[in-house]
XYZ file of C-alpha atoms in Angstrom:
642
model
C -19.589 225.624 -186.408
C -16.353 225.559 -185.332
C -17.654 226.988 -181.737
C -20.594 224.713 -180.590
C -17.433 221.231 -181.508
C -15.159 223.671 -179.221
C -18.139 223.871 -176.764
C -18.709 219.740 -177.564
C -15.525 219.541 -176.981
C -14.796 221.332 -173.250
C -18.261 219.318 -172.419
C -16.799 215.910 -173.010
C -13.452 216.595 -171.122
C -15.692 218.278 -168.157
C -18.038 214.917 -168.101
C -14.486 212.628 -168.249
C -12.658 214.734 -165.197
C -15.572 214.504 -163.284
C -15.591 210.685 -163.755
C -12.068 209.959 -163.361
C -12.835 211.562 -160.573
C -15.393 209.762 -159.042
C -13.234 206.127 -159.635
C -10.807 207.786 -157.586
C -12.796 208.294 -154.923
C -14.964 205.595 -154.347
C -11.678 204.042 -154.698
C -10.046 206.482 -152.348
C -13.281 204.953 -149.651
C -12.506 200.972 -150.676
C -9.423 201.485 -149.711
C -10.111 203.487 -146.970
C -12.777 201.202 -145.541
C -10.488 197.984 -146.404
C -7.294 199.391 -143.998
C -9.229 200.182 -140.654
C -11.070 196.737 -141.357
C -7.410 194.971 -141.719
C -6.007 197.248 -139.037
C -9.645 196.817 -136.672
C -8.014 192.469 -136.640
C -6.903 191.702 -133.203
C -6.037 187.915 -132.345
C -7.907 186.621 -129.765
C -5.301 184.667 -127.051
C -5.974 181.417 -126.936
C -7.112 180.792 -130.078
C -7.172 178.960 -133.587
C -5.306 179.506 -137.060
C -8.431 178.557 -139.020
C -6.678 177.743 -142.226
C -9.896 177.005 -144.878
C -7.360 175.461 -147.396
C -10.255 175.747 -150.769
C -8.260 175.448 -154.266
C -4.742 174.521 -155.176
C -1.458 175.046 -153.230
C 1.076 177.619 -155.739
C 4.768 178.797 -155.684
C 3.063 181.571 -156.926
C -0.310 183.466 -156.886
C -2.033 184.590 -160.657
C -3.020 187.637 -160.803
C -6.379 188.048 -159.236
C -9.476 188.614 -162.291
C -12.004 190.879 -160.376
C -13.827 190.837 -163.107
C -14.252 186.954 -162.931
C -15.808 187.357 -159.556
C -17.869 190.670 -159.711
C -19.619 187.835 -163.079
C -20.606 185.381 -160.454
C -17.801 182.519 -162.330
C -16.907 179.685 -159.835
C -13.551 180.084 -159.325
C -10.537 178.296 -157.936
C -8.822 180.421 -155.272
C -3.939 180.111 -155.402
C -2.521 180.234 -152.264
C 0.899 181.124 -151.255
C 2.994 178.195 -150.687
C 4.921 180.129 -149.309
C 2.801 183.103 -147.800
C 1.079 179.993 -146.280
C 4.524 178.612 -144.283
C 5.535 182.078 -143.451
C 2.305 182.864 -141.395
C 2.261 179.169 -140.267
C 6.485 180.035 -138.758
C 4.686 183.362 -137.325
C 1.376 181.345 -135.641
C 4.599 179.023 -134.116
C 5.771 182.144 -131.565
C 2.628 183.939 -131.453
C 1.620 183.664 -127.817
C -2.109 183.862 -128.906
C -1.914 181.355 -131.854
C -2.534 178.164 -129.566
C -4.200 175.481 -131.967
C -4.619 175.487 -135.841
C -7.617 174.622 -136.779
C -7.440 172.901 -140.627
C -9.807 173.206 -142.817
C -9.327 170.964 -145.988
C -12.932 170.624 -147.801
C -11.908 172.678 -150.113
C -8.613 171.685 -151.137
C -7.319 170.429 -154.671
C -4.118 170.288 -154.284
C -0.813 171.317 -155.165
C 2.789 170.014 -156.093
C 4.034 167.522 -154.203
C 7.001 169.103 -153.294
C 4.589 173.210 -152.102
C 2.897 170.902 -150.015
C 5.633 169.156 -147.734
C 7.381 172.635 -147.868
C 3.398 173.222 -145.830
C 3.437 170.106 -143.610
C 7.508 170.613 -142.556
C 6.414 174.041 -141.056
C 3.311 172.392 -139.676
C 5.404 169.890 -137.704
C 7.174 173.492 -136.483
C 3.680 174.208 -134.802
C 3.436 170.923 -133.299
C 7.450 170.966 -132.189
C 6.026 173.846 -130.392
C 3.357 172.145 -128.068
C 0.941 173.534 -129.528
C -1.794 171.825 -132.092
C -2.560 171.019 -135.692
C -6.504 169.845 -136.094
C -7.431 169.201 -140.080
C -10.820 168.003 -141.351
C -12.564 167.098 -144.569
C -15.130 165.561 -146.220
C -13.347 163.729 -148.456
C -9.269 163.008 -148.382
C -7.198 162.653 -151.944
C -3.981 162.259 -152.261
C -3.085 165.806 -151.506
C -5.207 166.622 -148.761
C -4.004 163.501 -146.641
C -0.231 164.106 -147.300
C -0.551 167.528 -145.489
C -3.571 165.698 -143.598
C -0.609 163.371 -142.176
C 1.932 166.246 -140.283
C -1.216 167.357 -138.269
C -1.776 165.175 -134.672
C -5.463 164.028 -135.669
C -7.327 163.679 -138.903
C -11.142 164.203 -138.645
C -13.921 162.692 -141.046
C -17.072 163.436 -142.040
C -19.133 160.420 -141.720
C -20.285 160.200 -145.524
C -16.751 160.574 -146.302
C -13.970 158.533 -148.447
C -10.354 158.051 -148.736
C -10.073 158.404 -152.408
C -5.706 157.566 -152.539
C -4.830 156.974 -156.126
C -0.461 157.713 -156.290
C 0.731 160.496 -159.359
C -0.179 159.084 -162.714
C -2.305 159.627 -165.535
C -3.498 159.696 -168.773
C -2.356 162.230 -171.614
C -3.874 162.663 -174.706
C -2.560 162.562 -178.593
C -3.341 164.712 -181.005
C -2.664 162.830 -184.129
C -5.289 160.753 -185.877
C -7.643 164.267 -185.119
C -4.388 166.149 -186.839
C -4.196 163.273 -189.737
C -8.722 164.408 -190.456
C -7.998 167.305 -190.884
C -5.562 167.670 -193.529
C -3.148 169.677 -190.588
C 0.800 168.603 -191.281
C 2.711 169.407 -187.773
C 6.804 170.224 -189.274
C 8.737 168.471 -185.994
C 12.337 169.557 -185.108
C 14.340 167.634 -181.724
C 17.116 166.882 -180.109
C 17.115 163.608 -177.192
C 15.943 159.934 -177.008
C 12.739 161.691 -174.238
C 12.197 164.469 -175.562
C 8.665 163.117 -176.240
C 6.954 166.491 -175.583
C 5.868 166.554 -179.099
C 4.941 162.989 -179.243
C 1.335 163.986 -178.471
C 1.288 165.534 -182.230
C 3.019 162.471 -183.935
C 2.197 160.003 -182.236
C -1.080 158.132 -180.687
C 0.744 156.485 -177.762
C 3.773 156.853 -175.908
C 6.651 155.627 -177.419
C 8.059 152.586 -175.222
C 10.960 155.249 -173.992
C 8.973 158.158 -173.106
C 6.426 155.754 -171.245
C 9.742 153.838 -169.486
C 11.521 157.430 -168.582
C 7.005 158.840 -166.943
C 7.311 155.429 -164.936
C 10.739 155.206 -163.407
C 9.419 158.838 -161.881
C 6.209 157.613 -160.995
C 7.429 155.717 -158.863
C 10.088 157.716 -157.038
C 7.101 160.550 -156.228
C 4.684 157.728 -155.350
C 7.570 156.331 -152.755
C 7.985 159.777 -151.194
C 4.363 159.754 -150.936
C 4.634 156.786 -149.077
C 7.736 158.260 -146.807
C 6.510 161.253 -145.838
C 2.742 159.254 -144.760
C 4.460 156.400 -143.159
C 6.517 158.294 -140.645
C 3.786 161.577 -139.964
C 0.870 158.388 -139.440
C 3.302 155.907 -136.939
C 2.205 152.527 -137.681
C 0.509 153.021 -141.003
C 1.607 150.736 -143.315
C 0.448 152.572 -146.341
C 1.144 149.997 -149.138
C -0.455 146.697 -147.790
C -3.329 149.636 -146.488
C -4.061 150.063 -149.883
C -3.393 146.388 -152.133
C -5.860 144.700 -149.743
C -8.771 147.606 -149.637
C -10.662 146.020 -152.603
C -11.228 142.948 -149.906
C -11.033 145.350 -147.175
C -14.321 146.762 -149.138
C -16.400 143.773 -150.413
C -15.724 141.340 -147.451
C -16.817 144.181 -144.732
C -21.261 145.759 -144.073
C -19.657 149.235 -143.237
C -19.158 152.371 -145.640
C -16.106 153.637 -146.899
C -15.154 156.353 -144.213
C -16.259 153.857 -141.383
C -13.272 151.304 -143.519
C -10.392 154.644 -143.159
C -11.321 154.775 -140.309
C -10.556 151.112 -138.882
C -7.554 150.568 -140.647
C -5.831 154.471 -139.294
C -5.882 155.885 -141.993
C -8.292 159.041 -140.091
C -8.910 159.520 -136.337
C -12.382 160.489 -135.351
C -15.286 159.798 -137.889
C -17.059 163.975 -137.370
C -19.424 166.047 -139.250
C -18.248 169.614 -139.926
C -20.148 171.368 -137.321
C -19.693 168.307 -134.541
C -15.865 169.330 -135.285
C -16.971 172.626 -135.354
C -18.640 172.443 -131.206
C -15.364 169.712 -130.203
C -12.918 173.166 -131.482
C -15.139 174.901 -129.101
C -15.281 173.159 -126.079
C -11.210 172.895 -126.485
C -10.407 176.619 -126.917
C -13.664 178.838 -126.000
C -16.822 180.087 -128.200
C -15.443 182.706 -131.033
C -17.628 186.605 -131.059
C -19.705 185.366 -133.764
C -23.010 184.906 -132.959
C -24.232 184.347 -136.560
C -22.172 180.817 -136.938
C -23.654 177.936 -134.931
C -20.851 176.795 -132.931
C -18.391 179.673 -133.550
C -14.908 178.488 -132.076
C -12.065 181.075 -130.684
C -10.257 181.812 -133.795
C -9.352 183.884 -136.265
C -8.993 182.889 -139.840
C -5.672 182.736 -141.895
C -6.465 185.358 -144.635
C -7.438 188.513 -141.266
C -3.982 186.685 -139.744
C -1.527 186.684 -143.261
C -3.421 190.590 -143.050
C -2.724 191.427 -139.306
C 0.977 190.275 -139.056
C 4.199 191.493 -140.987
C 5.110 188.510 -142.130
C 8.793 189.945 -143.817
C 10.495 192.342 -142.399
C 9.819 196.394 -144.255
C 14.136 197.268 -143.797
C 17.608 196.224 -142.938
C 20.310 193.988 -145.266
C 17.928 190.810 -146.891
C 17.831 187.910 -149.054
C 16.410 189.383 -152.022
C 13.361 186.838 -154.571
C 12.715 186.568 -157.541
C 10.329 184.383 -159.072
C 9.881 182.090 -162.134
C 6.549 180.274 -161.775
C 4.913 179.013 -164.953
C 5.477 179.217 -168.993
C 8.579 180.637 -169.543
C 7.514 183.378 -172.208
C 9.502 185.835 -174.215
C 8.702 189.443 -173.237
C 6.866 190.935 -170.554
C 4.486 188.329 -168.264
C 2.250 188.865 -165.332
C 2.808 186.736 -162.218
C 1.891 183.506 -162.624
C 3.921 183.275 -165.677
C 7.701 183.411 -166.502
C 7.893 186.434 -168.263
C 11.960 186.640 -169.780
C 12.297 190.068 -170.228
C 9.899 191.075 -167.507
C 12.246 189.243 -164.608
C 15.279 189.753 -165.678
C 14.952 193.232 -164.641
C 13.429 192.276 -161.346
C 17.335 190.097 -161.002
C 18.411 193.418 -162.021
C 16.530 195.650 -159.724
C 17.747 193.637 -156.467
C 21.581 194.271 -157.714
C 20.787 197.900 -157.954
C 18.974 197.679 -154.366
C 21.318 198.151 -151.607
C 19.714 196.929 -149.462
C 19.708 192.887 -151.147
C 22.957 191.649 -150.162
C 22.403 188.616 -151.528
C 19.431 186.779 -154.551
C 17.778 183.729 -154.432
C 15.486 182.615 -156.937
C 12.474 179.668 -157.318
C 12.706 178.182 -159.972
C 8.914 176.588 -160.091
C 8.200 175.947 -164.787
C 8.731 173.545 -166.993
C 10.334 175.829 -169.341
C 8.949 177.520 -172.407
C 10.992 179.702 -174.779
C 14.920 178.518 -174.857
C 15.982 182.811 -175.642
C 13.002 183.433 -172.444
C 15.120 181.042 -170.569
C 18.067 182.755 -171.388
C 17.362 185.894 -170.580
C 16.255 185.438 -166.959
C 19.417 182.847 -167.244
C 22.058 185.874 -168.183
C 20.712 188.145 -165.477
C 21.672 185.931 -162.748
C 25.102 185.334 -164.248
C 25.414 188.905 -164.215
C 24.165 189.468 -160.937
C 26.846 187.119 -159.449
C 29.524 189.430 -161.477
C 27.896 192.382 -159.287
C 28.674 190.350 -156.362
C 25.679 189.141 -155.286
C 25.199 184.611 -153.736
C 22.423 183.485 -156.114
C 21.138 180.081 -154.324
C 18.181 177.880 -157.210
C 15.248 176.915 -155.674
C 13.444 174.719 -157.304
C 9.202 174.137 -156.003
C 7.773 171.363 -157.682
C 8.695 171.864 -161.279
C 12.225 172.782 -162.493
C 12.731 171.409 -165.914
C 14.127 172.184 -169.529
C 13.967 175.775 -169.358
C 12.632 176.264 -165.666
C 16.642 174.428 -165.249
C 17.718 175.655 -168.058
C 17.024 178.742 -166.114
C 18.379 177.344 -163.042
C 21.891 176.699 -164.703
C 22.526 180.618 -163.717
C 23.115 179.696 -159.881
C 25.773 179.010 -157.831
C 24.022 176.417 -155.639
C 20.696 174.714 -156.560
C 18.138 173.364 -154.360
C 15.831 170.872 -155.004
C 13.463 169.205 -152.571
C 13.495 164.809 -153.769
C 9.828 165.242 -155.132
C 11.059 167.934 -157.574
C 10.822 167.274 -160.915
C 13.600 168.056 -162.545
C 15.923 167.611 -165.767
C 14.359 167.203 -168.781
C 17.064 169.074 -170.356
C 16.197 168.775 -174.089
C 14.967 170.853 -177.166
C 12.519 170.728 -179.641
C 10.830 173.040 -182.431
C 7.153 172.618 -183.679
C 5.970 174.201 -186.982
C 2.266 172.984 -187.845
C 1.753 174.136 -191.259
C -2.428 174.315 -193.031
C -1.708 173.285 -197.363
C -4.116 170.269 -197.252
C -6.419 171.477 -194.947
C -6.834 174.736 -197.462
C -7.456 172.238 -200.493
C -9.886 170.841 -198.863
C -12.004 174.201 -199.618
C -10.141 174.619 -202.701
C -7.812 177.414 -201.384
C -4.049 177.339 -203.088
C -0.703 178.964 -202.203
C 1.542 180.020 -205.101
C 4.912 181.785 -204.436
C 8.447 183.252 -206.341
C 11.205 182.866 -204.273
C 15.118 185.116 -204.562
C 16.657 182.665 -202.013
C 15.544 178.851 -201.239
C 14.184 180.279 -197.655
C 12.076 183.110 -199.381
C 8.502 182.753 -197.189
C 9.794 180.179 -194.758
C 8.778 179.497 -192.709
C 5.726 179.517 -194.919
C 2.225 178.153 -193.154
C 0.535 177.775 -196.254
C 2.485 176.110 -198.629
C 4.987 174.031 -196.643
C 8.237 174.077 -195.228
C 10.912 173.396 -197.897
C 13.604 170.679 -197.650
C 16.562 173.621 -197.034
C 14.351 174.563 -193.887
C 13.667 172.020 -192.203
C 17.909 171.442 -192.089
C 18.054 175.213 -191.233
C 15.439 174.408 -188.358
C 17.180 171.010 -187.268
C 20.657 173.245 -187.259
C 18.845 175.117 -184.774
C 17.308 173.450 -182.574
C 20.783 171.052 -182.703
C 23.027 174.119 -181.979
C 20.817 175.514 -179.351
C 20.440 171.433 -177.930
C 24.772 172.066 -177.686
C 23.914 175.200 -175.955
C 22.285 173.214 -173.167
C 24.409 170.921 -172.582
C 27.444 173.055 -172.514
C 25.648 175.994 -170.235
C 24.788 172.605 -167.818
C 28.430 171.425 -167.964
C 30.471 174.696 -167.188
C 27.530 175.170 -163.988
C 28.037 171.279 -162.933
C 31.558 170.643 -163.411
C 31.214 168.142 -165.141
C 32.049 166.677 -168.781
C 29.692 167.426 -171.507
C 29.623 163.508 -172.223
C 28.079 162.797 -169.058
C 25.931 165.174 -169.009
C 24.450 164.131 -172.437
C 23.586 160.898 -170.872
C 21.489 162.229 -168.517
C 20.063 164.033 -171.021
C 18.041 163.508 -173.873
C 14.947 165.429 -172.666
C 14.542 163.259 -169.819
C 13.035 164.221 -166.401
C 13.930 163.242 -163.450
C 13.009 163.606 -159.544
C 14.761 165.212 -156.712
C 16.182 162.519 -155.767
C 17.850 161.062 -158.688
C 18.584 164.508 -160.076
C 20.705 165.234 -156.971
C 22.768 162.010 -157.399
C 23.201 162.379 -161.348
C 24.655 166.273 -159.699
C 22.044 168.191 -161.910
C 20.976 169.694 -157.844
C 23.102 170.314 -154.763
C 21.487 169.292 -152.178
C 18.169 168.883 -150.291
C 15.518 171.978 -149.096
C 12.895 173.744 -149.734
C 13.046 178.124 -149.948
C 13.591 178.414 -146.989
C 16.503 175.790 -146.907
C 17.801 178.353 -150.087
C 17.365 181.941 -148.250
C 19.624 180.271 -144.961
C 21.974 179.229 -147.532
C 21.977 182.826 -149.441
C 21.898 184.122 -146.692
C 25.457 182.749 -144.978
C 26.855 183.378 -148.096
C 26.402 186.905 -147.883
C 27.095 186.725 -144.323
C 23.227 188.165 -142.825
C 22.754 185.829 -140.124
C 20.845 183.374 -139.479
C 17.976 184.821 -139.203
C 17.500 187.456 -142.819
C 15.226 189.727 -144.581
C 12.769 189.040 -147.203
C 12.027 191.101 -149.708
C 10.088 189.142 -152.763
C 10.913 191.771 -155.932
C 7.839 192.524 -157.503
C 7.438 194.626 -160.951
C 4.654 197.335 -159.632
C 1.038 196.883 -160.006
C -0.893 198.845 -161.460
C -4.440 200.536 -159.306
C -7.628 198.659 -160.033
C -4.748 195.145 -160.298
C -3.498 196.241 -156.227
C -7.862 196.737 -155.802
C -8.552 193.445 -157.518
C -5.866 192.104 -154.972
C -6.442 193.756 -151.848
C -10.727 193.222 -152.780
C -9.698 189.125 -153.366
C -6.833 188.789 -150.520
C -3.906 188.501 -152.583
C -5.383 185.271 -153.719
C -5.858 184.423 -157.121
C -9.570 183.400 -158.097
C -9.262 180.839 -161.721
C -12.138 180.101 -163.885
C -13.124 176.692 -163.821
C -16.278 175.872 -165.490
C -18.343 173.431 -163.576
C -19.029 173.781 -159.730
C -16.673 173.553 -156.869
C -15.912 169.777 -155.574
C -17.231 168.821 -152.901
C -16.040 165.367 -152.111
C -12.704 163.178 -153.083
C -14.549 161.720 -156.471
C -15.336 165.575 -157.519
C -12.414 167.145 -156.415
C -10.219 164.372 -159.117
C -12.956 164.681 -161.207
C -11.876 168.918 -160.652
C -8.377 167.985 -161.252
C -8.397 165.522 -164.321
C -10.565 167.925 -165.816
C -8.106 171.525 -165.424
C -4.391 168.219 -166.454
C -7.554 167.883 -169.163
C -7.737 171.671 -170.064
C -3.847 172.360 -169.218
C -2.703 170.159 -172.055
C -5.472 171.070 -174.643
C -3.649 174.903 -173.794
C 0.061 173.882 -173.793
C -0.909 172.131 -177.884
C -2.512 175.540 -179.119
C 0.560 177.536 -176.813
C 3.543 175.557 -179.010
C 1.964 177.186 -182.244
C 1.628 180.314 -181.067
C 5.319 180.260 -178.934
C 8.382 180.394 -179.580
C 10.137 178.333 -183.318
C 13.222 176.481 -180.737
C 11.834 175.916 -176.897
C 12.381 173.525 -173.912
C 9.660 172.749 -172.093
C 7.961 169.862 -170.084
C 4.174 169.317 -171.224
C 4.536 166.022 -169.440
C 5.208 167.499 -166.295
C 1.460 169.183 -166.489
C 0.807 165.479 -165.210
C 2.278 165.288 -161.423
C 0.434 168.950 -160.913
C -2.684 171.534 -160.397
C -2.141 173.268 -163.619
C -4.405 176.399 -162.810
C -2.198 179.238 -164.574
C -1.348 176.471 -166.864
C 0.938 177.780 -170.699
C -1.219 179.456 -172.606
C -4.457 179.958 -170.613
C -5.483 183.203 -168.592
C -7.777 182.464 -165.865
C -7.680 178.741 -167.172
C -9.350 179.458 -170.742
C -7.364 178.260 -173.585
C -6.197 180.757 -176.247
C -6.062 179.385 -179.644
C -2.746 180.340 -180.566
C -2.636 179.737 -183.817
C -4.872 176.825 -184.126
C -7.890 176.559 -186.559
C -10.745 176.872 -184.119
C -12.586 174.084 -185.769
C -9.264 172.066 -183.954
C -10.181 173.183 -180.477
C -13.454 172.552 -181.361
C -12.120 169.317 -181.892
C -10.964 168.364 -179.167
C -13.044 170.042 -177.096
C -10.959 173.490 -176.340
C -12.477 176.368 -174.596
C -13.035 178.549 -176.803
C -12.834 182.259 -175.559
C -14.498 185.355 -176.231
C -13.045 187.504 -178.681
């Protein structure tokens, strides 16, 4: 019997070894094929760089989902804004590139600060004497802002320009929780710390509404200023004010009205647009595409061009993107331990002479935020200049991280501040009692078994947690006062959880200078005496083999799952974005219960970005995060399969 067992184990081992060798062979063949394809890509002389910008523009793309793509799921691609900017700048200096053809038909938007950064790169491209031609079936706010940086805006004769401005609805769960007899214990500091309001109210408090209205007004003013400056002679405010009368008084479609108003330059179908580009640039080399023009696709161009130098003194870049969580996390989320390790790796790297920490996060765990901040302080003590670059959002825990830098850069449209702290614990004693489930306990101290989510919190525990929240808030105020060289009393006046635009944040001395990632890199290089054009080195954790293969096959871009069909026009895109934001709010609600007890986070910040990699989500599917499935079903959340 023992001999037969030994033979069986040997056969199983041989089978496993053969399977492993077969997989390695497949990976090697695929890798070699991709490498040969990339090596053969060339840019035709006098070509257009075709940027078909589908999905959303993000600060750091989350990991591509190879399984979702293979399963045929509808996905939302994510494009890395910094890489896109680098590619546009490379094209500006490339004599083979004559034009950028910007196809925004599938573009769903992104953080306003990132759109402005790409727009400035398009401006630099045009300053070399080259053209930027844009086209879409229809335009939403984000797509129109980006298109306005081009030489001309083309639109389908069946299209429309749908400009709505920032703002929108927020979900409130109090009545649903009351119906389910779920008690939510809330601990907070700050008049404007509205994160917890969805659990305690049926509508926004007057203080929260005032703060949100001020912020949306600032963002809309910046958007209008950019568009009015880009489209000479166009007054967006008066155009939108007169739009209902234009529609009612004209016997023409929305596309014709948009052209008459100066919102677009030409009404042209996509095939006609391609033919127009063919007439300017010459025929392309793909006979299977009718009207193909001389071009190189953005993905091919990006893969064929060394956008980042590979050796020499460098400015290191570390991304803090998405919800800040304790421990480790993949790209698209900010794991405190992961990011702190990347900062230490930069310090140990002899080539890295300065560090830029790029932040696009509404916060999360206060403990993880401080872990990242402390790593930045240690880097400064080791002699590295550290500059913070705020992206579309750097609020609550995101701002906490920023206090670890020497200098803070932000865009006028950056959403920042939200200096406040909260704690939230749902308890289910009344829910369980409905089904005849009760609890009893024995104790040795007032805190035995606390916090008790099935029996409820007692008064001593409530006082303890509230004390911890207040202590964390005082630490937050002290950190900001020390980092910004402001009296604590002055910081308290602008704190209390209130969110500010970058414009107001600079006036309040919460940030130092206006500028995007490129400006922050230039400042870090200046402090490190690296010259005007420093090498940039993005610090990344090592990738597993399977993930590396997924990145290569999917072009290094995320393929985040989204239920439903891909949007085809401005209204469809607006509905899809609204669905993403609603899903993100449900995800955040679940993540609160599952996350750290004490958090520095800005739930409302979701309303001003496109939350594909939202908190508590994986490929945009909501995790229950410790909430009973019945609650999530009542709230309409998509439940993941286990």
